[in-house]
Every structure is written in C-alpha cells, then in structure tokens.
Amino acid sequence: MIRVLVVDDEALIRTGFQHILDAADDIEVVAAVPGGEAVRTAEERRPDVVLLDIRMPDVDGLTVLAALRKLPKPPVVAMLTTFDMDEYVATALRSGAAGFLLKDTDPEALPYLVRTLADGGAVLSSKITRTVVDRYLETGAGSHESAARGFGLLTERERAVLVLVAEGLSNGDIATRMHLSTGTVKDHVSAILTKLEVGSRVQAALLAERAGLLRPSRTEGQKADGSRTGEEPRTRTEEAP
C-alpha cells in the first residue's frame, strides 16, 4: 500500500482528496490534516507521499516542505496550489518538491499521479507555464553554467536515464525500458543529481528540457508524454494514462 498524507488548510479539499485516493485498492490516506499538524503527523504516520498545500494561513507550505525534507526518511512531497503561476513554485522545486499539482486535478488522474510519485517519478501540472520554468532555471541551482558543467560529466548511460526521467518515467519504468534493476537506476539517478548539482528529479528534468536533450516527438507536434509542442515540461502531467 502507498501511504499518503494530505495537508491543506481547507477541510473540503482534504476530504475530497482522501475520498478519491481511498477508493484506490493500493493507496491508503493515513491522515488528512491542516499545515500546523503536518510535520508531527508525518513523523508519527510515516507516509510515502505527502500532498502539501503551498499556501496555508497557519503555516507556510515551504516551511513545512523544508521540515519534511529533514526527516530521517523523508517522504516524497508534491505541492498543491490553485494557481498555475504561483510565485512559490520555483522555490518549492529548488527545495526538493517532486512536483506540483493544481487542486482541480482530474480525479481519475490523481491515483495515477500518486503512484508515479511513490515510484520515484516527477509530476507537474499540465498548466505549468514557461514563465515558471524560466524563473526556476534563472536562479540558484539550475543555472545554465552549472548545468553545462554537469551535462559534460554525465556518462552515456546516465544521459539515457536522464532523458527518461525528463519524460516522466518512474524508476521502475526506466528499469524495464533499459533492462536494468531498479537499484541500478536509483544509483544512476543519484549520480545525475550530484553531477547536475540539483536536489530532485524535477530539477534535473527541467534542465534536460532546456538543454534540448529530449527525444524528438513521436508524432508531429506531439511530445512523448502526449502533450503538445510548446508545453513545459515533459514530466508526468495531470492527465490520466
């Protein structure tokens, strides 16, 4: 079972997400709490995935994210927002969030996205804009200079893994595609993050997108994940498989 913690200041949002996810046979919502209870609950219930509101009145979502990332066995965290242009998105990505979802995510897609997160994948709202991506890439970790140095250090196998990471595949998916063990894929991903000087798969995926490392689209005007040319980025989006 994938253990999920939902953190949001609105009870209606918490209840809605819990109802949708609990209907899946392989997902259990271990708790649904407001921001002030998030860290303590995570320590007690040890979720695999946390869906965390990025803006809450009682505590800042970025503060909660930082605290969760410091836990001995930190969960995978995806930020929830009602804004596709939220000013905190770039900061959340740099702080180690595995992606962000709009709160109006298609209910049918939500369990699929949680499975992707639990399996080491990255998810981003399909409505993410180039402005948000550019803001992330132009500040701090993810600069063009550090990325250029990092790409030069990648082995051919690591580049192949990075392409699949950027296309939204989880560790298990990559292992199957490349005929490797999941452990070997995890080792490659760790090496990629170290060489690119980034803290998460999402950051690496954004850099790969900007560097033009992704494969040509499968059909004219369509990307490998089914999105249209010009959309950012090629990680898993809020569309059902």
PDB file of C-alpha atoms in Angstrom, residues 34-241:
ATOM      1  CA  PRO A  34      -4.002  21.246   8.331  1.00  0.00           C
ATOM      2  CA  GLY A  35      -0.489  22.622   7.980  1.00  0.00           C
ATOM      3  CA  GLY A  36       0.247  23.034  11.652  1.00  0.00           C
ATOM      4  CA  GLU A  37      -0.081  19.291  12.208  1.00  0.00           C
ATOM      5  CA  ALA A  38       1.817  18.183   9.114  1.00  0.00           C
ATOM      6  CA  VAL A  39       5.330  17.527  10.424  1.00  0.00           C
ATOM      7  CA  ARG A  40       4.232  15.804  13.633  1.00  0.00           C
ATOM      8  CA  THR A  41       1.771  13.636  11.702  1.00  0.00           C
ATOM      9  CA  ALA A  42       4.422  12.725   9.144  1.00  0.00           C
ATOM     10  CA  GLU A  43       6.782  11.674  11.929  1.00  0.00           C
ATOM     11  CA  GLU A  44       4.087   9.511  13.512  1.00  0.00           C
ATOM     12  CA  ARG A  45       2.426   8.001  10.431  1.00  0.00           C
ATOM     13  CA  ARG A  46       5.458   7.827   8.088  1.00  0.00           C
ATOM     14  CA  PRO A  47       3.719   8.418   4.749  1.00  0.00           C
ATOM     15  CA  ASP A  48       5.370   7.546   1.451  1.00  0.00           C
ATOM     16  CA  VAL A  49       3.843  10.562  -0.305  1.00  0.00           C
ATOM     17  CA  VAL A  50       2.725  13.946   1.031  1.00  0.00           C
ATOM     18  CA  LEU A  51       0.374  16.213  -0.919  1.00  0.00           C
ATOM     19  CA  LEU A  52       1.110  19.606   0.623  1.00  0.00           C
ATOM     20  CA  ASP A  53      -0.745  22.897   0.156  1.00  0.00           C
ATOM     21  CA  ILE A  54       1.772  25.555  -0.820  1.00  0.00           C
ATOM     22  CA  ARG A  55      -0.207  28.406   0.781  1.00  0.00           C
ATOM     23  CA  MET A  56      -1.778  27.989   4.221  1.00  0.00           C
ATOM     24  CA  PRO A  57      -2.762  30.590   6.826  1.00  0.00           C
ATOM     25  CA  ASP A  58      -1.412  28.750   9.868  1.00  0.00           C
ATOM     26  CA  VAL A  59       1.994  27.777   8.468  1.00  0.00           C
ATOM     27  CA  ASP A  60       3.825  28.396   5.190  1.00  0.00           C
ATOM     28  CA  GLY A  61       3.895  25.355   2.913  1.00  0.00           C
ATOM     29  CA  LEU A  62       7.549  25.951   2.050  1.00  0.00           C
ATOM     30  CA  THR A  63       8.416  25.852   5.758  1.00  0.00           C
ATOM     31  CA  VAL A  64       6.631  22.517   6.089  1.00  0.00           C
ATOM     32  CA  LEU A  65       8.419  21.214   2.983  1.00  0.00           C
ATOM     33  CA  ALA A  66      11.808  22.114   4.468  1.00  0.00           C
ATOM     34  CA  ALA A  67      10.947  20.339   7.715  1.00  0.00           C
ATOM     35  CA  LEU A  68       9.718  17.222   5.905  1.00  0.00           C
ATOM     36  CA  ARG A  69      12.895  17.082   3.830  1.00  0.00           C
ATOM     37  CA  LYS A  70      14.938  16.963   7.064  1.00  0.00           C
ATOM     38  CA  LEU A  71      13.201  13.855   8.417  1.00  0.00           C
ATOM     39  CA  PRO A  72      15.375  10.706   8.675  1.00  0.00           C
ATOM     40  CA  LYS A  73      13.357   9.069   5.900  1.00  0.00           C
ATOM     41  CA  PRO A  74      11.718  11.999   4.124  1.00  0.00           C
ATOM     42  CA  PRO A  75       8.549  11.316   2.144  1.00  0.00           C
ATOM     43  CA  VAL A  76       8.077  12.352  -1.465  1.00  0.00           C
ATOM     44  CA  VAL A  77       6.348  15.738  -1.458  1.00  0.00           C
ATOM     45  CA  ALA A  78       4.202  17.270  -4.188  1.00  0.00           C
ATOM     46  CA  MET A  79       2.859  20.780  -3.678  1.00  0.00           C
ATOM     47  CA  LEU A  80      -0.824  21.620  -4.106  1.00  0.00           C
ATOM     48  CA  THR A  81      -1.867  25.016  -5.431  1.00  0.00           C
ATOM     49  CA  THR A  82      -4.824  26.767  -7.004  1.00  0.00           C
ATOM     50  CA  PHE A  83      -2.524  28.914  -9.134  1.00  0.00           C
ATOM     51  CA  ASP A  84      -0.569  27.742 -12.190  1.00  0.00           C
ATOM     52  CA  MET A  85       1.591  30.875 -11.859  1.00  0.00           C
ATOM     53  CA  ASP A  86       2.164  30.632  -8.105  1.00  0.00           C
ATOM     54  CA  GLU A  87       5.216  32.691  -7.142  1.00  0.00           C
ATOM     55  CA  TYR A  88       6.350  29.981  -4.729  1.00  0.00           C
ATOM     56  CA  VAL A  89       6.510  27.162  -7.272  1.00  0.00           C
ATOM     57  CA  ALA A  90      10.109  27.791  -8.353  1.00  0.00           C
ATOM     58  CA  THR A  91      11.238  27.947  -4.727  1.00  0.00           C
ATOM     59  CA  ALA A  92       9.432  24.704  -3.942  1.00  0.00           C
ATOM     60  CA  LEU A  93      11.143  22.942  -6.843  1.00  0.00           C
ATOM     61  CA  ARG A  94      14.550  24.159  -5.704  1.00  0.00           C
ATOM     62  CA  SER A  95      13.729  22.989  -2.168  1.00  0.00           C
ATOM     63  CA  GLY A  96      13.193  19.406  -3.250  1.00  0.00           C
ATOM     64  CA  ALA A  97       9.498  19.114  -4.091  1.00  0.00           C
ATOM     65  CA  ALA A  98       8.791  16.270  -6.510  1.00  0.00           C
ATOM     66  CA  GLY A  99       6.391  18.470  -8.446  1.00  0.00           C
ATOM     67  CA  PHE A 100       3.182  20.393  -8.030  1.00  0.00           C
ATOM     68  CA  LEU A 101      -0.464  19.794  -8.793  1.00  0.00           C
ATOM     69  CA  LEU A 102      -3.403  22.112  -9.189  1.00  0.00           C
ATOM     70  CA  LYS A 103      -6.221  21.411  -6.761  1.00  0.00           C
ATOM     71  CA  ASP A 104      -8.631  20.940  -9.658  1.00  0.00           C
ATOM     72  CA  THR A 105      -6.657  17.904 -10.885  1.00  0.00           C
ATOM     73  CA  ASP A 106      -8.820  15.372 -12.722  1.00  0.00           C
ATOM     74  CA  PRO A 107      -9.998  12.922 -10.006  1.00  0.00           C
ATOM     75  CA  GLU A 108      -9.351   9.975 -12.322  1.00  0.00           C
ATOM     76  CA  ALA A 109      -5.713  11.050 -12.727  1.00  0.00           C
ATOM     77  CA  LEU A 110      -4.955  11.631  -9.049  1.00  0.00           C
ATOM     78  CA  PRO A 111      -4.285   7.990  -8.003  1.00  0.00           C
ATOM     79  CA  TYR A 112      -2.097   7.523 -11.075  1.00  0.00           C
ATOM     80  CA  LEU A 113      -0.043  10.595 -10.173  1.00  0.00           C
ATOM     81  CA  VAL A 114       0.375   9.398  -6.577  1.00  0.00           C
ATOM     82  CA  ARG A 115       1.643   6.051  -7.866  1.00  0.00           C
ATOM     83  CA  THR A 116       4.124   7.894 -10.080  1.00  0.00           C
ATOM     84  CA  LEU A 117       5.382   9.886  -7.088  1.00  0.00           C
ATOM     85  CA  ALA A 118       5.695   6.784  -4.904  1.00  0.00           C
ATOM     86  CA  ASP A 119       7.695   5.019  -7.614  1.00  0.00           C
ATOM     87  CA  GLY A 120      10.208   7.841  -7.868  1.00  0.00           C
ATOM     88  CA  GLY A 121       8.641   9.788 -10.711  1.00  0.00           C
ATOM     89  CA  ALA A 122       8.078  13.525 -11.001  1.00  0.00           C
ATOM     90  CA  VAL A 123       4.733  15.180 -11.664  1.00  0.00           C
ATOM     91  CA  LEU A 124       3.918  18.700 -12.794  1.00  0.00           C
ATOM     92  CA  SER A 125       0.627  20.320 -13.622  1.00  0.00           C
ATOM     93  CA  SER A 126      -0.028  20.292 -17.342  1.00  0.00           C
ATOM     94  CA  LYS A 127      -0.824  24.001 -16.945  1.00  0.00           C
ATOM     95  CA  ILE A 128       2.677  24.905 -15.786  1.00  0.00           C
ATOM     96  CA  THR A 129       3.927  27.818 -17.873  1.00  0.00           C
ATOM     97  CA  ARG A 130       7.273  28.670 -19.409  1.00  0.00           C
ATOM     98  CA  THR A 131       7.460  31.676 -17.103  1.00  0.00           C
ATOM     99  CA  VAL A 132       7.564  29.424 -14.039  1.00  0.00           C
ATOM    100  CA  VAL A 133      10.188  27.170 -15.610  1.00  0.00           C
ATOM    101  CA  ASP A 134      12.331  30.129 -16.674  1.00  0.00           C
ATOM    102  CA  ARG A 135      12.113  31.630 -13.191  1.00  0.00           C
ATOM    103  CA  TYR A 136      13.435  28.395 -11.739  1.00  0.00           C
ATOM    104  CA  LEU A 137      16.212  27.948 -14.297  1.00  0.00           C
ATOM    105  CA  GLU A 138      17.464  31.514 -13.994  1.00  0.00           C
ATOM    106  CA  THR A 139      18.001  31.453 -10.218  1.00  0.00           C
ATOM    107  CA  GLY A 140      20.162  29.417  -7.883  1.00  0.00           C
ATOM    108  CA  ALA A 141      20.597  25.706  -8.601  1.00  0.00           C
ATOM    109  CA  GLY A 142      19.742  25.121 -12.196  1.00  0.00           C
ATOM    110  CA  SER A 143      21.753  27.943 -13.731  1.00  0.00           C
ATOM    111  CA  HIS A 144      22.934  27.450 -17.289  1.00  0.00           C
ATOM    112  CA  GLU A 145      26.603  27.456 -16.221  1.00  0.00           C
ATOM    113  CA  SER A 146      26.321  24.738 -13.571  1.00  0.00           C
ATOM    114  CA  ALA A 147      24.054  22.688 -15.821  1.00  0.00           C
ATOM    115  CA  ALA A 148      26.530  22.859 -18.712  1.00  0.00           C
ATOM    116  CA  ARG A 149      29.322  21.607 -16.459  1.00  0.00           C
ATOM    117  CA  GLY A 150      27.116  18.818 -15.129  1.00  0.00           C
ATOM    118  CA  PHE A 151      25.999  17.579 -18.534  1.00  0.00           C
ATOM    119  CA  GLY A 152      29.636  17.270 -19.554  1.00  0.00           C
ATOM    120  CA  LEU A 153      30.234  14.882 -16.645  1.00  0.00           C
ATOM    121  CA  LEU A 154      27.362  12.514 -17.443  1.00  0.00           C
ATOM    122  CA  THR A 155      28.129   9.128 -18.935  1.00  0.00           C
ATOM    123  CA  GLU A 156      26.229   7.913 -21.973  1.00  0.00           C
ATOM    124  CA  ARG A 157      24.111   5.640 -19.757  1.00  0.00           C
ATOM    125  CA  GLU A 158      23.362   8.488 -17.336  1.00  0.00           C
ATOM    126  CA  ARG A 159      22.245  10.707 -20.219  1.00  0.00           C
ATOM    127  CA  ALA A 160      19.879   7.963 -21.371  1.00  0.00           C
ATOM    128  CA  VAL A 161      18.457   7.675 -17.857  1.00  0.00           C
ATOM    129  CA  LEU A 162      18.085  11.459 -17.609  1.00  0.00           C
ATOM    130  CA  VAL A 163      16.071  11.558 -20.835  1.00  0.00           C
ATOM    131  CA  LEU A 164      13.628   9.009 -19.405  1.00  0.00           C
ATOM    132  CA  VAL A 165      13.460  10.885 -16.094  1.00  0.00           C
ATOM    133  CA  ALA A 166      12.588  14.050 -18.028  1.00  0.00           C
ATOM    134  CA  GLU A 167       9.896  12.157 -19.939  1.00  0.00           C
ATOM    135  CA  GLY A 168       8.256  11.342 -16.615  1.00  0.00           C
ATOM    136  CA  LEU A 169       9.149   7.679 -16.211  1.00  0.00           C
ATOM    137  CA  SER A 170       9.497   6.286 -12.701  1.00  0.00           C
ATOM    138  CA  ASN A 171      12.470   4.216 -11.559  1.00  0.00           C
ATOM    139  CA  GLY A 172      10.519   1.038 -12.254  1.00  0.00           C
ATOM    140  CA  ASP A 173       9.541   2.210 -15.731  1.00  0.00           C
ATOM    141  CA  ILE A 174      13.141   3.135 -16.538  1.00  0.00           C
ATOM    142  CA  ALA A 175      14.418  -0.194 -15.247  1.00  0.00           C
ATOM    143  CA  THR A 176      12.007  -2.043 -17.533  1.00  0.00           C
ATOM    144  CA  ARG A 177      12.780   0.144 -20.535  1.00  0.00           C
ATOM    145  CA  MET A 178      16.570  -0.161 -20.159  1.00  0.00           C
ATOM    146  CA  HIS A 179      16.653  -3.762 -18.880  1.00  0.00           C
ATOM    147  CA  LEU A 180      18.269  -2.717 -15.610  1.00  0.00           C
ATOM    148  CA  SER A 181      17.491  -3.393 -11.969  1.00  0.00           C
ATOM    149  CA  THR A 182      15.610  -0.712 -10.046  1.00  0.00           C
ATOM    150  CA  GLY A 183      18.592  -0.374  -7.720  1.00  0.00           C
ATOM    151  CA  THR A 184      20.898   0.348 -10.643  1.00  0.00           C
ATOM    152  CA  VAL A 185      18.510   3.010 -11.922  1.00  0.00           C
ATOM    153  CA  LYS A 186      18.423   4.637  -8.481  1.00  0.00           C
ATOM    154  CA  ASP A 187      22.228   4.730  -8.473  1.00  0.00           C
ATOM    155  CA  HIS A 188      22.244   6.390 -11.897  1.00  0.00           C
ATOM    156  CA  VAL A 189      19.656   8.959 -10.805  1.00  0.00           C
ATOM    157  CA  SER A 190      21.674   9.779  -7.681  1.00  0.00           C
ATOM    158  CA  ALA A 191      24.799  10.275  -9.826  1.00  0.00           C
ATOM    159  CA  ILE A 192      22.858  12.523 -12.220  1.00  0.00           C
ATOM    160  CA  LEU A 193      21.555  14.741  -9.413  1.00  0.00           C
ATOM    161  CA  THR A 194      25.046  15.045  -7.949  1.00  0.00           C
ATOM    162  CA  LYS A 195      26.688  15.949 -11.258  1.00  0.00           C
ATOM    163  CA  LEU A 196      23.975  18.464 -12.183  1.00  0.00           C
ATOM    164  CA  GLU A 197      24.116  19.926  -8.668  1.00  0.00           C
ATOM    165  CA  VAL A 198      20.362  19.667  -8.160  1.00  0.00           C
ATOM    166  CA  GLY A 199      18.277  18.145  -5.395  1.00  0.00           C
ATOM    167  CA  SER A 200      15.408  16.462  -7.197  1.00  0.00           C
ATOM    168  CA  ARG A 201      14.296  14.687 -10.360  1.00  0.00           C
ATOM    169  CA  VAL A 202      12.083  17.637 -11.261  1.00  0.00           C
ATOM    170  CA  GLN A 203      15.071  19.971 -11.285  1.00  0.00           C
ATOM    171  CA  ALA A 204      17.034  17.557 -13.457  1.00  0.00           C
ATOM    172  CA  ALA A 205      14.063  17.175 -15.809  1.00  0.00           C
ATOM    173  CA  LEU A 206      13.716  20.931 -16.240  1.00  0.00           C
ATOM    174  CA  LEU A 207      17.401  21.280 -17.041  1.00  0.00           C
ATOM    175  CA  ALA A 208      17.228  18.433 -19.561  1.00  0.00           C
ATOM    176  CA  GLU A 209      14.232  20.084 -21.206  1.00  0.00           C
ATOM    177  CA  ARG A 210      16.033  23.401 -21.502  1.00  0.00           C
ATOM    178  CA  ALA A 211      19.235  21.746 -22.774  1.00  0.00           C
ATOM    179  CA  GLY A 212      17.330  20.050 -25.602  1.00  0.00           C
ATOM    180  CA  LEU A 213      18.257  16.529 -24.511  1.00  0.00           C
ATOM    181  CA  LEU A 214      14.800  15.100 -25.009  1.00  0.00           C
ATOM    182  CA  ARG A 215      13.976  12.863 -27.919  1.00  0.00           C
ATOM    183  CA  PRO A 216      12.032  14.057 -30.980  1.00  0.00           C
ATOM    184  CA  SER A 217       8.279  13.832 -30.551  1.00  0.00           C
ATOM    185  CA  ARG A 218       6.572  10.618 -31.595  1.00  0.00           C
ATOM    186  CA  THR A 219       4.211  12.416 -33.921  1.00  0.00           C
ATOM    187  CA  GLU A 220       4.387  15.862 -35.432  1.00  0.00           C
ATOM    188  CA  GLY A 221       3.549  18.458 -32.804  1.00  0.00           C
ATOM    189  CA  GLN A 222       3.205  15.901 -30.013  1.00  0.00           C
ATOM    190  CA  LYS A 223       5.630  15.010 -27.262  1.00  0.00           C
ATOM    191  CA  ALA A 224       6.439  11.562 -25.916  1.00  0.00           C
ATOM    192  CA  ASP A 225       4.079  12.043 -22.957  1.00  0.00           C
ATOM    193  CA  GLY A 226       1.204  13.085 -25.207  1.00  0.00           C
ATOM    194  CA  SER A 227       1.426  16.832 -24.570  1.00  0.00           C
ATOM    195  CA  ARG A 228       1.610  19.315 -27.417  1.00  0.00           C
ATOM    196  CA  THR A 229       4.714  21.056 -28.687  1.00  0.00           C
ATOM    197  CA  GLY A 230       5.451  24.237 -26.725  1.00  0.00           C
ATOM    198  CA  GLU A 231       4.212  22.923 -23.380  1.00  0.00           C
ATOM    199  CA  GLU A 232       6.559  22.732 -20.394  1.00  0.00           C
ATOM    200  CA  PRO A 233       7.900  20.277 -19.263  1.00  0.00           C
ATOM    201  CA  ARG A 234       7.940  16.577 -20.286  1.00  0.00           C
ATOM    202  CA  THR A 235       7.326  15.121 -16.873  1.00  0.00           C
ATOM    203  CA  ARG A 236       4.154  13.294 -15.885  1.00  0.00           C
ATOM    204  CA  THR A 237       1.202  15.643 -16.031  1.00  0.00           C
ATOM    205  CA  GLU A 238      -2.305  15.688 -14.640  1.00  0.00           C
ATOM    206  CA  GLU A 239      -3.721  13.601 -17.466  1.00  0.00           C
ATOM    207  CA  ALA A 240      -4.857  10.052 -16.837  1.00  0.00           C
ATOM    208  CA  PRO A 241      -2.737   7.389 -18.565  1.00  0.00           C
TER     209      PRO A 241
END
